[in-house]
Amino acid sequence: SKKNGSNGFMLFDETMRESMALRNETLRDLKLALPKGQFELYYQPIYNLLTGEITKAEALIRWNHPERGMIRPDLFIQLSEESGMINELGEWIFHEAATQVAEWRAKYAPHLQVSINTSPIQYRDKGFDIKNWCAHLESLGLSGQALIVEITEGLLMESSSAVKAKLWGLRDAGIEVAIDDFGTGYSSLSYLKKFHIDYLKIDQSFVSNLSAHSEDFVLCEAITVMAHKLGCTVVAEGIETEEQSLLLKEAGCDYGQGYLFSRPIPASEFSALLSNVSRQ
Ligand code: C2E
Ligand code: CA
Ligand code: CA
Ligand code: CA
């Protein structure tokens, strides 16, 4: 426009002010979202690629904003990390997912596991005590096996003893641990073994361009061989086509999730899915 033609930094200035205003507004609303009950967990089924069974589900958070509608986590997780809110939110996610898996185990699938995403910030929080998690699981009659905790590659490399103690705390509670977005960050393979990591989740960036003779196929195969040798199970994410699913099975992947099978769905829809399967 003419306005920014004559004064180039004007537009930049206004855009910055606008984005700051939006950020502050989002932050203000975010702080109220928990007490107002605006968060919801969606669940994406995870399939055993060999048997086609649903054995797990990944919990993915959604924010039901009164004016802006359903907001995806990419738009608020970072903000809640920067503001420290993620610690409280992380506790809510754990409690909500545990309560949900208890219901599903009792009604439909006694061995179902729900996988929750965690932020590295949570492991640095002094208030985060695995003992409280164990007490909650016990009150629901659940073993740690009902949950899987997804962490990022980077967390494994953190040298702090407090972080390490928390990772060991999860292991001691019988909660399985998955490395999310495997292959996109930095991790030392020896750490996978040292912490007895249960699952590697192959990032969807390796899956989206998969074809029979592609480099990505070789990568998926190599990750799977290595994972199995280290005693890890492999989950592939972001499977959108039948071809990708077949190739991943061929590469030796154990589990898969993605739009080909199902998008993340509300708990009520996931219940319907489980009840259909269990009636068959
Ligand atoms: P992520 O953990 O890697 O989750 C996978 C993302 O891929 C999800 O996006 C999911 O909806 C999407 N997805 C699943 N299947 C497909 C597919 O076939 N194709 C494509 N294109 N996408 C697919 P979503 O739900 O928007 O979550 C984005 C990210 O936000 C997550 O990435 C995770 O890092 C973070 N996040 C989500 N929920 C939570 C949570 O409860 N706590 C924390 N700390 N982070 C969360
Ligand atoms: Ca994840
Ligand atoms: Ca992921
Ligand atoms: Ca991701």
mmCIF file of C-alpha atoms and ligand atoms in Angstrom:
data_model
loop_
_atom_site.group_PDB
_atom_site.id
_atom_site.type_symbol
_atom_site.label_atom_id
_atom_site.label_comp_id
_atom_site.label_asym_id
_atom_site.label_seq_id
_atom_site.Cartn_x
_atom_site.Cartn_y
_atom_site.Cartn_z
ATOM 1 C CA SER A 1 0.000 0.000 0.000
ATOM 2 C CA LYS A 2 0.944 3.675 -0.276
ATOM 3 C CA LYS A 3 1.306 3.933 3.460
ATOM 4 C CA ASN A 4 4.080 1.444 3.831
ATOM 5 C CA GLY A 5 5.631 2.483 0.504
ATOM 6 C CA SER A 6 6.516 5.846 1.959
ATOM 7 C CA ASN A 7 7.565 4.498 5.313
ATOM 8 C CA GLY A 8 8.833 0.944 5.116
ATOM 9 C CA PHE A 9 9.226 0.238 8.812
ATOM 10 C CA MET A 10 5.703 1.408 9.604
ATOM 11 C CA LEU A 11 4.108 -1.852 8.455
ATOM 12 C CA PHE A 12 6.659 -3.903 10.361
ATOM 13 C CA ASP A 13 5.975 -1.841 13.447
ATOM 14 C CA GLU A 14 2.225 -2.325 13.202
ATOM 15 C CA THR A 15 2.497 -6.004 12.441
ATOM 16 C CA MET A 16 4.676 -6.393 15.517
ATOM 17 C CA ARG A 17 2.235 -4.473 17.657
ATOM 18 C CA GLU A 18 -0.654 -6.545 16.351
ATOM 19 C CA SER A 19 1.105 -9.827 16.957
ATOM 20 C CA MET A 20 2.101 -8.692 20.449
ATOM 21 C CA ALA A 21 -1.495 -7.770 21.141
ATOM 22 C CA LEU A 22 -2.723 -11.139 19.866
ATOM 23 C CA ARG A 23 -0.100 -12.905 21.935
ATOM 24 C CA ASN A 24 -1.099 -11.046 25.092
ATOM 25 C CA GLU A 25 -4.752 -11.702 24.426
ATOM 26 C CA THR A 26 -4.072 -15.400 23.840
ATOM 27 C CA LEU A 27 -2.012 -15.562 27.023
ATOM 28 C CA ARG A 28 -4.773 -13.904 29.039
ATOM 29 C CA ASP A 29 -7.371 -16.335 27.668
ATOM 30 C CA LEU A 30 -5.000 -19.270 28.106
ATOM 31 C CA LYS A 31 -4.707 -18.604 31.841
ATOM 32 C CA LEU A 32 -8.483 -18.808 32.169
ATOM 33 C CA ALA A 33 -8.933 -21.800 29.893
ATOM 34 C CA LEU A 34 -8.138 -24.419 32.529
ATOM 35 C CA PRO A 35 -10.541 -23.156 35.245
ATOM 36 C CA LYS A 36 -13.170 -22.595 32.546
ATOM 37 C CA GLY A 37 -12.873 -26.178 31.310
ATOM 38 C CA GLN A 38 -12.007 -25.223 27.727
ATOM 39 C CA PHE A 39 -9.381 -27.919 27.129
ATOM 40 C CA GLU A 40 -10.266 -31.273 25.646
ATOM 41 C CA LEU A 41 -8.216 -34.317 24.789
ATOM 42 C CA TYR A 42 -8.726 -35.878 21.375
ATOM 43 C CA TYR A 43 -7.509 -39.402 20.769
ATOM 44 C CA GLN A 44 -5.868 -40.852 17.675
ATOM 45 C CA PRO A 45 -5.954 -44.654 17.475
ATOM 46 C CA ILE A 46 -2.630 -46.481 17.078
ATOM 47 C CA TYR A 47 -2.823 -49.748 15.151
ATOM 48 C CA ASN A 48 -0.760 -52.884 15.290
ATOM 49 C CA LEU A 49 0.335 -52.967 11.628
ATOM 50 C CA LEU A 50 0.435 -56.779 11.582
ATOM 51 C CA THR A 51 -2.941 -57.569 13.142
ATOM 52 C CA GLY A 52 -4.834 -54.339 12.450
ATOM 53 C CA GLU A 53 -5.865 -54.159 16.110
ATOM 54 C CA ILE A 54 -6.172 -50.853 17.988
ATOM 55 C CA THR A 55 -3.943 -51.323 21.003
ATOM 56 C CA LYS A 56 -3.091 -47.734 21.891
ATOM 57 C CA ALA A 57 -4.235 -44.158 21.446
ATOM 58 C CA GLU A 58 -2.337 -40.883 21.473
ATOM 59 C CA ALA A 59 -3.963 -38.087 23.471
ATOM 60 C CA LEU A 60 -3.734 -34.756 21.621
ATOM 61 C CA ILE A 61 -4.906 -31.584 23.307
ATOM 62 C CA ARG A 62 -7.430 -29.139 21.853
ATOM 63 C CA TRP A 63 -8.513 -25.743 23.151
ATOM 64 C CA ASN A 64 -12.149 -24.937 22.680
ATOM 65 C CA HIS A 65 -11.969 -21.133 22.587
ATOM 66 C CA PRO A 66 -15.362 -19.405 23.027
ATOM 67 C CA GLU A 67 -14.759 -16.932 20.170
ATOM 68 C CA ARG A 68 -11.963 -18.391 18.100
ATOM 69 C CA GLY A 69 -13.259 -21.964 17.978
ATOM 70 C CA MET A 70 -11.093 -25.057 18.254
ATOM 71 C CA ILE A 71 -7.439 -24.034 18.561
ATOM 72 C CA ARG A 72 -4.717 -26.555 17.683
ATOM 73 C CA PRO A 73 -1.819 -27.118 20.073
ATOM 74 C CA ASP A 74 0.824 -25.650 17.757
ATOM 75 C CA LEU A 75 -0.727 -22.263 18.548
ATOM 76 C CA PHE A 76 -0.668 -22.485 22.343
ATOM 77 C CA ILE A 77 1.749 -25.145 23.660
ATOM 78 C CA GLN A 78 4.780 -22.921 23.172
ATOM 79 C CA LEU A 79 3.019 -20.014 24.826
ATOM 80 C CA SER A 80 2.095 -22.185 27.790
ATOM 81 C CA GLU A 81 5.717 -23.335 27.999
ATOM 82 C CA GLU A 82 7.033 -19.785 27.981
ATOM 83 C CA SER A 83 4.556 -18.718 30.644
ATOM 84 C CA GLY A 84 5.159 -21.762 32.841
ATOM 85 C CA MET A 85 1.507 -22.753 32.494
ATOM 86 C CA ILE A 86 2.537 -26.048 30.905
ATOM 87 C CA ASN A 87 3.235 -27.514 34.333
ATOM 88 C CA GLU A 88 -0.345 -27.138 35.485
ATOM 89 C CA LEU A 89 -1.634 -28.089 32.045
ATOM 90 C CA GLY A 90 0.590 -31.173 32.006
ATOM 91 C CA GLU A 91 -0.941 -32.308 35.293
ATOM 92 C CA TRP A 92 -4.424 -31.848 33.853
ATOM 93 C CA ILE A 93 -3.494 -33.841 30.736
ATOM 94 C CA PHE A 94 -2.173 -36.698 32.876
ATOM 95 C CA HIS A 95 -5.270 -36.812 35.114
ATOM 96 C CA GLU A 96 -7.685 -36.565 32.206
ATOM 97 C CA ALA A 97 -5.947 -39.257 30.130
ATOM 98 C CA ALA A 98 -5.623 -41.610 33.116
ATOM 99 C CA THR A 99 -9.294 -41.260 34.012
ATOM 100 C CA GLN A 100 -10.231 -41.914 30.388
ATOM 101 C CA VAL A 101 -8.065 -44.993 29.931
ATOM 102 C CA ALA A 102 -9.448 -46.429 33.191
ATOM 103 C CA GLU A 103 -12.969 -46.189 31.754
ATOM 104 C CA TRP A 104 -11.975 -47.716 28.389
ATOM 105 C CA ARG A 105 -10.050 -50.542 30.032
ATOM 106 C CA ALA A 106 -13.018 -51.383 32.253
ATOM 107 C CA LYS A 107 -15.582 -51.263 29.430
ATOM 108 C CA TYR A 108 -13.887 -52.333 26.216
ATOM 109 C CA ALA A 109 -10.175 -53.046 26.084
ATOM 110 C CA PRO A 110 -8.408 -54.271 29.239
ATOM 111 C CA HIS A 111 -4.928 -53.783 27.741
ATOM 112 C CA LEU A 112 -5.420 -50.434 26.008
ATOM 113 C CA GLN A 113 -2.621 -47.894 26.514
ATOM 114 C CA VAL A 114 -2.970 -44.141 26.215
ATOM 115 C CA SER A 115 0.069 -42.153 25.190
ATOM 116 C CA ILE A 116 0.451 -38.590 26.483
ATOM 117 C CA ASN A 117 2.736 -35.840 25.207
ATOM 118 C CA THR A 118 4.966 -34.120 27.740
ATOM 119 C CA SER A 119 7.057 -30.982 27.467
ATOM 120 C CA PRO A 120 10.695 -30.860 28.606
ATOM 121 C CA ILE A 121 9.711 -27.931 30.843
ATOM 122 C CA GLN A 122 7.639 -30.260 33.017
ATOM 123 C CA TYR A 123 10.722 -32.307 33.918
ATOM 124 C CA ARG A 124 12.493 -29.204 35.189
ATOM 125 C CA ASP A 125 9.581 -28.310 37.476
ATOM 126 C CA LYS A 126 10.265 -29.025 41.144
ATOM 127 C CA GLY A 127 6.543 -29.516 41.744
ATOM 128 C CA PHE A 128 6.377 -32.475 39.331
ATOM 129 C CA ASP A 129 6.376 -35.581 41.495
ATOM 130 C CA ILE A 130 5.881 -39.039 39.963
ATOM 131 C CA LYS A 131 4.658 -40.235 43.372
ATOM 132 C CA ASN A 132 1.510 -38.146 42.890
ATOM 133 C CA TRP A 133 0.998 -39.763 39.492
ATOM 134 C CA CYS A 134 1.376 -43.220 41.014
ATOM 135 C CA ALA A 135 -1.163 -42.372 43.716
ATOM 136 C CA HIS A 136 -3.651 -41.226 41.078
ATOM 137 C CA LEU A 137 -3.141 -44.356 38.975
ATOM 138 C CA GLU A 138 -3.622 -46.492 42.056
ATOM 139 C CA SER A 139 -6.833 -44.672 42.972
ATOM 140 C CA LEU A 140 -8.127 -45.586 39.507
ATOM 141 C CA GLY A 141 -7.031 -49.190 39.886
ATOM 142 C CA LEU A 142 -4.548 -48.772 37.029
ATOM 143 C CA SER A 143 -1.035 -50.074 36.625
ATOM 144 C CA GLY A 144 1.619 -47.806 35.099
ATOM 145 C CA GLN A 145 1.301 -49.953 31.976
ATOM 146 C CA ALA A 146 -1.921 -48.107 31.097
ATOM 147 C CA LEU A 147 0.076 -45.035 30.104
ATOM 148 C CA ILE A 148 2.880 -44.213 27.726
ATOM 149 C CA VAL A 149 4.734 -40.937 28.137
ATOM 150 C CA GLU A 150 6.090 -39.298 24.987
ATOM 151 C CA ILE A 151 9.238 -37.229 25.388
ATOM 152 C CA THR A 152 11.467 -35.409 22.930
ATOM 153 C CA GLU A 153 14.904 -36.654 21.948
ATOM 154 C CA GLY A 154 16.534 -33.621 23.532
ATOM 155 C CA LEU A 155 15.277 -34.477 27.016
ATOM 156 C CA LEU A 156 17.363 -37.652 27.090
ATOM 157 C CA MET A 157 20.480 -35.588 26.602
ATOM 158 C CA GLU A 158 19.769 -33.271 29.532
ATOM 159 C CA SER A 159 22.409 -33.833 32.100
ATOM 160 C CA SER A 160 20.504 -32.525 35.110
ATOM 161 C CA SER A 161 20.113 -35.168 37.761
ATOM 162 C CA ALA A 162 16.604 -33.934 38.586
ATOM 163 C CA VAL A 163 15.495 -34.637 35.009
ATOM 164 C CA LYS A 164 17.146 -38.041 35.060
ATOM 165 C CA ALA A 165 15.491 -38.899 38.376
ATOM 166 C CA LYS A 166 12.078 -38.137 36.873
ATOM 167 C CA LEU A 167 12.727 -40.324 33.844
ATOM 168 C CA TRP A 168 13.742 -43.152 36.159
ATOM 169 C CA GLY A 169 10.655 -42.437 38.251
ATOM 170 C CA LEU A 170 8.460 -43.118 35.215
ATOM 171 C CA ARG A 171 10.317 -46.378 34.579
ATOM 172 C CA ASP A 172 9.931 -47.429 38.212
ATOM 173 C CA ALA A 173 6.207 -46.713 38.034
ATOM 174 C CA GLY A 174 5.963 -49.115 35.083
ATOM 175 C CA ILE A 175 5.011 -46.295 32.708
ATOM 176 C CA GLU A 176 6.406 -46.876 29.225
ATOM 177 C CA VAL A 177 8.406 -44.150 27.513
ATOM 178 C CA ALA A 178 8.353 -43.193 23.839
ATOM 179 C CA ILE A 179 10.675 -40.875 21.928
ATOM 180 C CA ASP A 180 8.477 -38.571 19.852
ATOM 181 C CA ASP A 181 9.456 -37.260 16.402
ATOM 182 C CA PHE A 182 12.435 -39.609 16.315
ATOM 183 C CA GLY A 183 15.052 -38.607 13.760
ATOM 184 C CA THR A 184 14.340 -34.876 13.768
ATOM 185 C CA GLY A 185 16.413 -33.897 16.802
ATOM 186 C CA TYR A 186 19.652 -34.928 18.342
ATOM 187 C CA SER A 187 20.031 -37.957 20.499
ATOM 188 C CA SER A 188 22.719 -40.313 21.394
ATOM 189 C CA LEU A 189 21.818 -43.887 20.615
ATOM 190 C CA SER A 190 23.421 -45.053 23.829
ATOM 191 C CA TYR A 191 20.779 -43.115 25.759
ATOM 192 C CA LEU A 192 18.021 -45.181 24.173
ATOM 193 C CA LYS A 193 19.516 -48.244 25.756
ATOM 194 C CA LYS A 194 20.536 -46.597 29.011
ATOM 195 C CA PHE A 195 17.003 -45.371 29.793
ATOM 196 C CA HIS A 196 15.304 -48.530 28.473
ATOM 197 C CA ILE A 197 13.231 -46.553 25.999
ATOM 198 C CA ASP A 198 10.195 -48.603 24.943
ATOM 199 C CA TYR A 199 9.131 -46.927 21.704
ATOM 200 C CA LEU A 200 10.583 -44.857 18.910
ATOM 201 C CA LYS A 201 8.026 -42.841 17.006
ATOM 202 C CA ILE A 202 9.243 -42.253 13.464
ATOM 203 C CA ASP A 203 8.447 -38.668 12.571
ATOM 204 C CA GLN A 204 5.912 -38.045 9.844
ATOM 205 C CA SER A 205 8.488 -36.160 7.767
ATOM 206 C CA PHE A 206 10.063 -39.564 6.977
ATOM 207 C CA VAL A 207 6.682 -41.073 6.156
ATOM 208 C CA SER A 208 5.187 -38.420 3.896
ATOM 209 C CA ASN A 209 7.551 -38.960 0.932
ATOM 210 C CA LEU A 210 7.884 -42.686 1.338
ATOM 211 C CA SER A 211 8.125 -44.778 -1.827
ATOM 212 C CA ALA A 212 9.642 -48.168 -2.594
ATOM 213 C CA HIS A 213 13.148 -47.074 -3.564
ATOM 214 C CA SER A 214 13.338 -43.793 -1.673
ATOM 215 C CA GLU A 215 16.006 -42.783 0.801
ATOM 216 C CA ASP A 216 13.252 -42.418 3.374
ATOM 217 C CA PHE A 217 12.383 -46.101 2.988
ATOM 218 C CA VAL A 218 16.011 -47.017 3.694
ATOM 219 C CA LEU A 219 15.943 -44.701 6.720
ATOM 220 C CA CYS A 220 12.744 -46.229 8.127
ATOM 221 C CA GLU A 221 14.165 -49.701 7.641
ATOM 222 C CA ALA A 222 17.468 -48.772 9.306
ATOM 223 C CA ILE A 223 15.721 -47.102 12.269
ATOM 224 C CA THR A 224 13.546 -50.193 12.733
ATOM 225 C CA VAL A 225 16.448 -52.645 12.628
ATOM 226 C CA MET A 226 18.400 -50.545 15.108
ATOM 227 C CA ALA A 227 15.385 -50.019 17.379
ATOM 228 C CA HIS A 228 14.623 -53.725 17.528
ATOM 229 C CA LYS A 229 18.229 -54.550 18.366
ATOM 230 C CA LEU A 230 18.030 -52.059 21.241
ATOM 231 C CA GLY A 231 14.762 -53.597 22.409
ATOM 232 C CA CYS A 232 12.563 -50.699 21.255
ATOM 233 C CA THR A 233 9.230 -51.015 19.461
ATOM 234 C CA VAL A 234 8.589 -48.749 16.457
ATOM 235 C CA VAL A 235 5.544 -46.577 15.836
ATOM 236 C CA ALA A 236 5.196 -44.703 12.539
ATOM 237 C CA GLU A 237 3.267 -41.431 12.561
ATOM 238 C CA GLY A 238 1.379 -39.519 9.901
ATOM 239 C CA ILE A 239 0.415 -42.472 7.681
ATOM 240 C CA GLU A 240 -1.897 -41.056 5.030
ATOM 241 C CA THR A 241 -1.872 -43.630 2.230
ATOM 242 C CA GLU A 242 -2.238 -47.373 1.822
ATOM 243 C CA GLU A 243 1.159 -47.439 0.087
ATOM 244 C CA GLN A 244 2.893 -45.809 3.061
ATOM 245 C CA SER A 245 1.249 -48.294 5.396
ATOM 246 C CA LEU A 246 2.428 -51.287 3.319
ATOM 247 C CA LEU A 247 5.959 -49.937 2.990
ATOM 248 C CA LEU A 248 6.218 -49.262 6.727
ATOM 249 C CA LYS A 249 5.060 -52.795 7.436
ATOM 250 C CA GLU A 250 7.667 -54.026 4.971
ATOM 251 C CA ALA A 251 10.295 -51.903 6.727
ATOM 252 C CA GLY A 252 9.409 -53.758 9.919
ATOM 253 C CA CYS A 253 7.478 -51.037 11.784
ATOM 254 C CA ASP A 254 5.305 -52.467 14.528
ATOM 255 C CA TYR A 255 2.593 -49.833 14.976
ATOM 256 C CA GLY A 256 1.137 -46.991 12.964
ATOM 257 C CA GLN A 257 -1.154 -44.014 13.254
ATOM 258 C CA GLY A 258 -2.366 -41.468 10.739
ATOM 259 C CA TYR A 259 -5.243 -40.060 8.745
ATOM 260 C CA LEU A 260 -5.400 -43.257 6.640
ATOM 261 C CA PHE A 261 -6.794 -45.023 9.704
ATOM 262 C CA SER A 262 -8.293 -42.144 11.674
ATOM 263 C CA ARG A 263 -7.811 -38.511 12.550
ATOM 264 C CA PRO A 264 -7.645 -37.610 16.246
ATOM 265 C CA ILE A 265 -11.252 -37.848 17.505
ATOM 266 C CA PRO A 266 -13.146 -36.796 20.646
ATOM 267 C CA ALA A 267 -13.310 -39.334 23.494
ATOM 268 C CA SER A 268 -16.976 -40.125 22.771
ATOM 269 C CA GLU A 269 -16.117 -41.119 19.179
ATOM 270 C CA PHE A 270 -13.194 -43.180 20.366
ATOM 271 C CA SER A 271 -15.553 -44.983 22.772
ATOM 272 C CA ALA A 272 -17.851 -45.793 19.849
ATOM 273 C CA LEU A 273 -14.885 -47.124 17.866
ATOM 274 C CA LEU A 274 -13.810 -49.371 20.754
ATOM 275 C CA SER A 275 -17.322 -50.627 21.398
ATOM 276 C CA ASN A 276 -17.773 -51.556 17.701
ATOM 277 C CA VAL A 277 -14.481 -53.435 17.700
ATOM 278 C CA SER A 278 -15.219 -55.252 20.950
ATOM 279 C CA ARG A 279 -18.660 -56.353 19.681
ATOM 280 C CA GLN A 280 -17.230 -57.902 16.497
HETATM 281 P P1 C2E B 1 2.926 -34.696 17.702
HETATM 282 O O1 C2E B 1 2.991 -35.219 19.097
HETATM 283 O O2 C2E B 1 4.005 -35.089 16.771
HETATM 284 O O3 C2E B 1 1.497 -35.157 17.184
HETATM 285 C C1 C2E B 1 1.237 -35.536 15.853
HETATM 286 C C2 C2E B 1 0.492 -34.448 15.119
HETATM 287 O O4 C2E B 1 0.249 -34.900 13.768
HETATM 288 C C3 C2E B 1 -0.888 -34.135 15.676
HETATM 289 O O5 C2E B 1 -1.109 -32.749 15.462
HETATM 290 C C4 C2E B 1 -1.810 -34.986 14.818
HETATM 291 O O6 C2E B 1 -3.124 -34.503 14.766
HETATM 292 C C5 C2E B 1 -1.131 -34.873 13.485
HETATM 293 N N1 C2E B 1 -1.406 -36.024 12.616
HETATM 294 C C6 C2E B 1 -1.790 -37.272 12.965
HETATM 295 N N2 C2E B 1 -1.907 -38.063 11.882
HETATM 296 C C7 C2E B 1 -1.592 -37.299 10.808
HETATM 297 C C8 C2E B 1 -1.530 -37.552 9.384
HETATM 298 O O7 C2E B 1 -1.785 -38.658 8.899
HETATM 299 N N3 C2E B 1 -1.157 -36.508 8.594
HETATM 300 C C9 C2E B 1 -0.861 -35.287 9.106
HETATM 301 N N4 C2E B 1 -0.503 -34.317 8.248
HETATM 302 N N5 C2E B 1 -0.908 -35.009 10.434
HETATM 303 C C10 C2E B 1 -1.274 -36.010 11.274
HETATM 304 P P2 C2E B 1 -1.730 -31.834 16.617
HETATM 305 O O8 C2E B 1 -2.805 -32.592 17.355
HETATM 306 O O9 C2E B 1 -2.085 -30.539 16.002
HETATM 307 O O10 C2E B 1 -0.518 -31.641 17.617
HETATM 308 C C11 C2E B 1 0.631 -30.919 17.227
HETATM 309 C C12 C2E B 1 1.724 -31.029 18.254
HETATM 310 O O11 C2E B 1 1.371 -30.363 19.464
HETATM 311 C C13 C2E B 1 2.028 -32.459 18.676
HETATM 312 O O12 C2E B 1 2.856 -33.087 17.720
HETATM 313 C C14 C2E B 1 2.694 -32.245 20.017
HETATM 314 O O13 C2E B 1 4.049 -31.913 19.849
HETATM 315 C C15 C2E B 1 1.948 -31.040 20.553
HETATM 316 N N6 C2E B 1 0.899 -31.526 21.484
HETATM 317 C C16 C2E B 1 -0.318 -32.014 21.194
HETATM 318 N N7 C2E B 1 -0.977 -32.366 22.320
HETATM 319 C C17 C2E B 1 -0.132 -32.107 23.348
HETATM 320 C C18 C2E B 1 -0.226 -32.284 24.766
HETATM 321 O O14 C2E B 1 -1.219 -32.789 25.330
HETATM 322 N N8 C2E B 1 0.868 -31.885 25.522
HETATM 323 C C19 C2E B 1 1.993 -31.372 24.921
HETATM 324 N N9 C2E B 1 3.021 -31.022 25.722
HETATM 325 N N10 C2E B 1 2.110 -31.218 23.596
HETATM 326 C C20 C2E B 1 1.065 -31.583 22.813
HETATM 327 CA CA CA B 2 3.370 -37.111 20.090
HETATM 328 CA CA CA B 3 5.255 -36.912 16.789
HETATM 329 CA CA CA B 4 5.517 -33.399 15.754
#
